[in-house]
Short mmCIF file of C-alpha atoms in Angstrom, two decimals:
data_model
loop_
_atom_site.label_atom_id
_atom_site.label_comp_id
_atom_site.label_asym_id
_atom_site.label_seq_id
_atom_site.Cartn_x
_atom_site.Cartn_y
_atom_site.Cartn_z
CA MET A 1 0.14 -13.33 -30.42
CA ARG A 2 1.15 -16.81 -30.66
CA LYS A 3 -0.15 -20.27 -30.94
CA ARG A 4 -1.84 -22.08 -28.31
CA ARG A 5 0.77 -22.25 -26.06
CA LYS A 6 1.72 -20.99 -22.35
CA PRO A 7 3.69 -17.77 -22.19
CA LEU A 8 6.02 -18.60 -19.31
CA VAL A 9 8.56 -16.40 -20.54
CA SER A 10 6.80 -13.74 -20.83
CA ALA A 11 4.60 -14.58 -17.69
CA LEU A 12 8.28 -14.36 -15.97
CA VAL A 13 8.98 -10.81 -17.15
CA VAL A 14 5.15 -9.74 -16.50
CA THR A 15 4.96 -10.78 -13.36
CA THR A 16 8.50 -9.28 -12.32
CA MET A 17 7.24 -6.25 -13.95
CA VAL A 18 3.99 -5.70 -12.83
CA GLY A 19 4.59 -6.80 -9.04
CA ASP A 20 7.46 -4.32 -9.04
CA LEU A 21 4.45 -1.65 -10.17
CA THR A 22 1.95 -3.30 -7.95
CA VAL A 23 4.50 -2.90 -5.09
CA ALA A 24 5.62 0.54 -5.99
CA CYS A 25 2.35 1.98 -6.13
CA SER A 26 1.15 0.96 -2.89
CA SER A 27 0.48 3.32 -0.05
CA GLN A 28 3.88 1.98 2.13
CA PRO A 29 6.32 4.78 2.46
CA ASN A 30 10.24 3.90 1.10
CA THR A 31 12.28 1.91 2.91
CA ALA A 32 16.12 1.21 3.00
CA SER A 33 15.06 -1.96 0.45
CA ASN A 34 12.99 0.57 -1.75
CA THR A 35 16.13 2.39 -3.11
CA SER A 36 16.58 4.99 -5.79
CA ASP A 37 18.19 2.38 -8.76
CA ASN A 38 15.37 0.56 -9.40
CA LYS A 39 16.93 -2.69 -8.49
CA ASN A 40 15.02 -5.80 -7.59
CA THR A 41 16.48 -8.84 -6.29
CA SER A 42 14.47 -12.07 -7.31
CA ALA A 43 14.76 -15.32 -4.68
CA ALA A 44 17.45 -16.74 -7.04
CA GLY A 45 19.51 -13.62 -6.21
CA THR A 46 19.76 -12.33 -9.68
CA ALA A 47 19.14 -7.91 -9.64
CA THR A 48 16.78 -7.19 -12.00
CA THR A 49 17.11 -3.42 -13.07
CA TYR A 50 14.52 -1.64 -14.60
CA PRO A 51 14.25 0.02 -17.20
CA MET A 52 14.91 -3.64 -18.31
CA LYS A 53 17.28 -3.89 -21.53
CA THR A 54 15.48 -5.77 -24.05
CA ASP A 55 13.82 -6.06 -27.49
CA LYS A 56 10.88 -8.55 -26.33
CA THR A 57 7.63 -7.09 -27.39
CA LEU A 58 4.60 -8.66 -25.23
CA SER A 59 1.07 -8.58 -26.72
CA TYR A 60 -1.98 -7.60 -24.50
CA TRP A 61 -5.50 -7.83 -25.14
CA GLY A 62 -8.15 -6.36 -23.21
CA GLU A 63 -11.15 -4.06 -23.44
CA LEU A 64 -10.63 -0.55 -22.93
CA PRO A 65 -12.61 0.55 -20.23
CA GLY A 66 -15.74 2.33 -20.38
CA ASN A 67 -14.72 5.35 -18.79
CA LEU A 68 -11.96 6.03 -21.58
CA THR A 69 -14.57 5.16 -24.54
CA GLY A 70 -14.65 8.56 -26.36
CA VAL A 71 -11.48 9.49 -24.41
CA LYS A 72 -9.12 7.21 -25.91
CA SER A 73 -9.06 4.58 -28.72
CA GLN A 74 -6.68 1.94 -27.44
CA HIS A 75 -4.52 1.06 -24.52
CA GLY A 76 -1.54 2.36 -25.86
CA ASP A 77 -3.00 6.31 -25.90
CA VAL A 78 -3.92 5.83 -21.78
CA PRO A 79 -0.44 7.29 -19.95
CA PHE A 80 -0.80 4.28 -17.28
CA PHE A 81 0.34 2.08 -20.17
CA GLN A 82 2.91 4.07 -21.32
CA GLU A 83 4.26 4.80 -18.35
CA TRP A 84 4.34 1.48 -17.71
CA GLN A 85 6.48 0.43 -20.81
CA LYS A 86 8.48 3.39 -19.92
CA GLN A 87 9.53 2.49 -16.34
CA THR A 88 9.78 -1.71 -17.49
CA GLY A 89 11.49 -0.90 -20.40
CA VAL A 90 9.60 -3.90 -22.30
CA LYS A 91 7.57 -2.72 -25.26
CA LEU A 92 3.50 -3.78 -25.13
CA LYS A 93 1.56 -4.45 -28.53
CA PHE A 94 -1.76 -4.16 -27.77
CA THR A 95 -5.40 -5.47 -29.18
CA THR A 96 -8.21 -3.50 -28.29
CA ALA A 97 -11.38 -5.70 -28.22
CA PRO A 98 -14.32 -3.59 -29.25
CA THR A 99 -16.25 -1.45 -26.58
CA ASN A 100 -19.13 -3.71 -24.94
CA GLN A 101 -18.19 -7.04 -27.38
CA GLY A 102 -14.92 -8.19 -24.90
CA LYS A 103 -17.10 -11.35 -23.90
CA GLU A 104 -17.27 -12.25 -27.44
CA ALA A 105 -14.03 -11.12 -28.60
CA LEU A 106 -12.30 -13.12 -26.08
CA ASN A 107 -14.09 -16.19 -27.19
CA VAL A 108 -13.50 -15.59 -30.64
CA MET A 109 -9.98 -15.13 -29.33
CA LEU A 110 -9.76 -18.61 -27.25
CA ALA A 111 -11.92 -20.47 -30.13
CA SER A 112 -8.56 -19.45 -32.24
CA GLY A 113 -5.71 -20.59 -30.22
CA ASP A 114 -4.02 -17.33 -31.19
CA LEU A 115 -3.00 -16.06 -27.52
CA PRO A 116 -1.71 -13.65 -26.36
CA ASP A 117 0.97 -13.07 -23.54
CA MET A 118 -1.72 -10.79 -21.05
CA ILE A 119 -5.19 -11.04 -21.12
CA GLU A 120 -7.63 -8.49 -18.83
CA TYR A 121 -10.86 -9.99 -18.83
CA ASP A 122 -13.21 -10.64 -15.58
CA PHE A 123 -12.07 -14.46 -15.06
CA LEU A 124 -13.67 -14.57 -12.05
CA GLY A 125 -16.73 -13.22 -12.76
CA ALA A 126 -17.49 -13.46 -16.23
CA PHE A 127 -15.80 -16.74 -17.63
CA PRO A 128 -18.32 -19.87 -17.70
CA GLY A 129 -16.40 -22.12 -15.24
CA GLY A 130 -14.31 -19.35 -13.46
CA PRO A 131 -10.62 -19.34 -13.57
CA GLU A 132 -10.33 -22.89 -12.27
CA LYS A 133 -11.57 -23.86 -15.72
CA ALA A 134 -9.39 -21.53 -17.66
CA ILE A 135 -6.19 -22.42 -16.08
CA LYS A 136 -7.43 -26.07 -16.70
CA ASP A 137 -7.89 -25.21 -20.44
CA GLY A 138 -4.89 -23.66 -20.88
CA TYR A 139 -6.27 -19.82 -21.45
CA ILE A 140 -4.54 -18.37 -18.38
CA LEU A 141 -1.34 -19.54 -16.22
CA LYS A 142 -1.81 -20.13 -12.23
CA LEU A 143 0.84 -17.66 -11.03
CA ASN A 144 2.04 -19.13 -7.75
CA ASP A 145 5.37 -20.49 -8.89
CA VAL A 146 6.52 -17.67 -11.23
CA ILE A 147 5.53 -14.99 -8.09
CA ASP A 148 7.46 -17.90 -5.84
CA LYS A 149 10.28 -17.50 -7.50
CA TYR A 150 10.59 -14.38 -9.20
CA ALA A 151 8.49 -11.56 -7.41
CA PRO A 152 9.43 -11.59 -3.90
CA ASN A 153 8.22 -8.38 -3.54
CA LEU A 154 4.80 -9.35 -4.53
CA LYS A 155 4.83 -12.73 -2.55
CA LYS A 156 5.92 -10.36 0.63
CA TYR A 157 3.04 -8.11 0.33
CA LEU A 158 0.56 -10.63 -0.12
CA LYS A 159 1.61 -12.21 2.68
CA GLU A 160 1.31 -9.35 4.88
CA HIS A 161 -2.09 -8.38 3.46
CA PRO A 162 -4.32 -11.54 3.52
CA GLU A 163 -7.28 -9.93 2.26
CA ILE A 164 -5.90 -8.88 -0.75
CA ASP A 165 -4.13 -12.43 -1.18
CA LYS A 166 -7.67 -14.05 -1.00
CA MET A 167 -8.89 -11.91 -3.66
CA VAL A 168 -6.45 -12.73 -6.06
CA LYS A 169 -6.75 -16.53 -5.56
CA THR A 170 -8.89 -19.25 -6.51
CA ASP A 171 -10.76 -20.94 -3.76
CA ASN A 172 -8.18 -23.71 -4.40
CA GLY A 173 -5.59 -21.20 -3.75
CA LYS A 174 -4.12 -20.73 -7.40
CA LEU A 175 -2.84 -17.16 -7.84
CA LEU A 176 -4.74 -16.06 -11.27
CA CYS A 177 -3.74 -12.04 -11.19
CA LEU A 178 -2.07 -8.95 -10.14
CA PRO A 179 -3.76 -7.07 -7.67
CA VAL A 180 -4.59 -3.47 -8.96
CA PRO A 181 -2.76 -1.30 -6.54
CA ALA A 182 -6.05 0.93 -5.70
CA ARG A 183 -8.53 -1.79 -5.21
CA GLY A 184 -6.29 -5.01 -4.56
CA SER A 185 -8.47 -7.39 -6.23
CA CYS A 186 -7.83 -8.70 -9.62
CA PRO A 187 -8.69 -6.24 -13.11
CA SER A 188 -12.00 -6.53 -14.55
CA GLY A 189 -11.26 -3.55 -16.20
CA LEU A 190 -9.58 -0.84 -14.54
CA SER A 191 -11.19 2.20 -13.78
CA GLY A 192 -9.67 5.87 -13.51
CA SER A 193 -9.17 5.38 -9.74
CA ASP A 194 -7.22 2.39 -10.08
CA TYR A 195 -4.55 3.92 -11.63
CA PRO A 196 -1.21 5.29 -9.55
CA GLN A 197 -1.68 9.25 -8.61
CA GLY A 198 -0.85 11.22 -11.75
CA LEU A 199 -1.18 8.32 -14.55
CA ALA A 200 -4.81 8.38 -15.35
#
């Protein structure tokens, strides 16, 4: 975890890797642009190859979804997160909020100023003032510029699916999260049905 900062570099890596996973997990058939060499070309024209070769570890905070309580003790035990790290080459350090105490744990974490690179929380429905306030207070980043620059596949997907684009943006058009493949909406606690087939 890091002291109160906007983790731009981490957000870029996360956006790229999750954007690729999001698009890859959609039900779209493979096309000529989806080659088997796991390359993604950003708007800048540089190719990203997966898994990435990096020694960076990103921090991830979230409450374990209720359907996994008693089955898995932390996010790192969930096959989805194990596969995510394997496919992207980016290690994740998980902090799991106590079950049914996510709101309280989030408030303590935000008050401490010791923020992770990624937070899984329902900022849209459960955060006082909603995502606009969380963005204004510096707790979460608006992802518009990051998506424009580093996730052209996700940007294209959202443009082609305006109903999903609307679900992952605030009323003012700020992109606040990456869509969950099966739902299209922001994650507010992932359920088994949201995971790609074979990973849940």
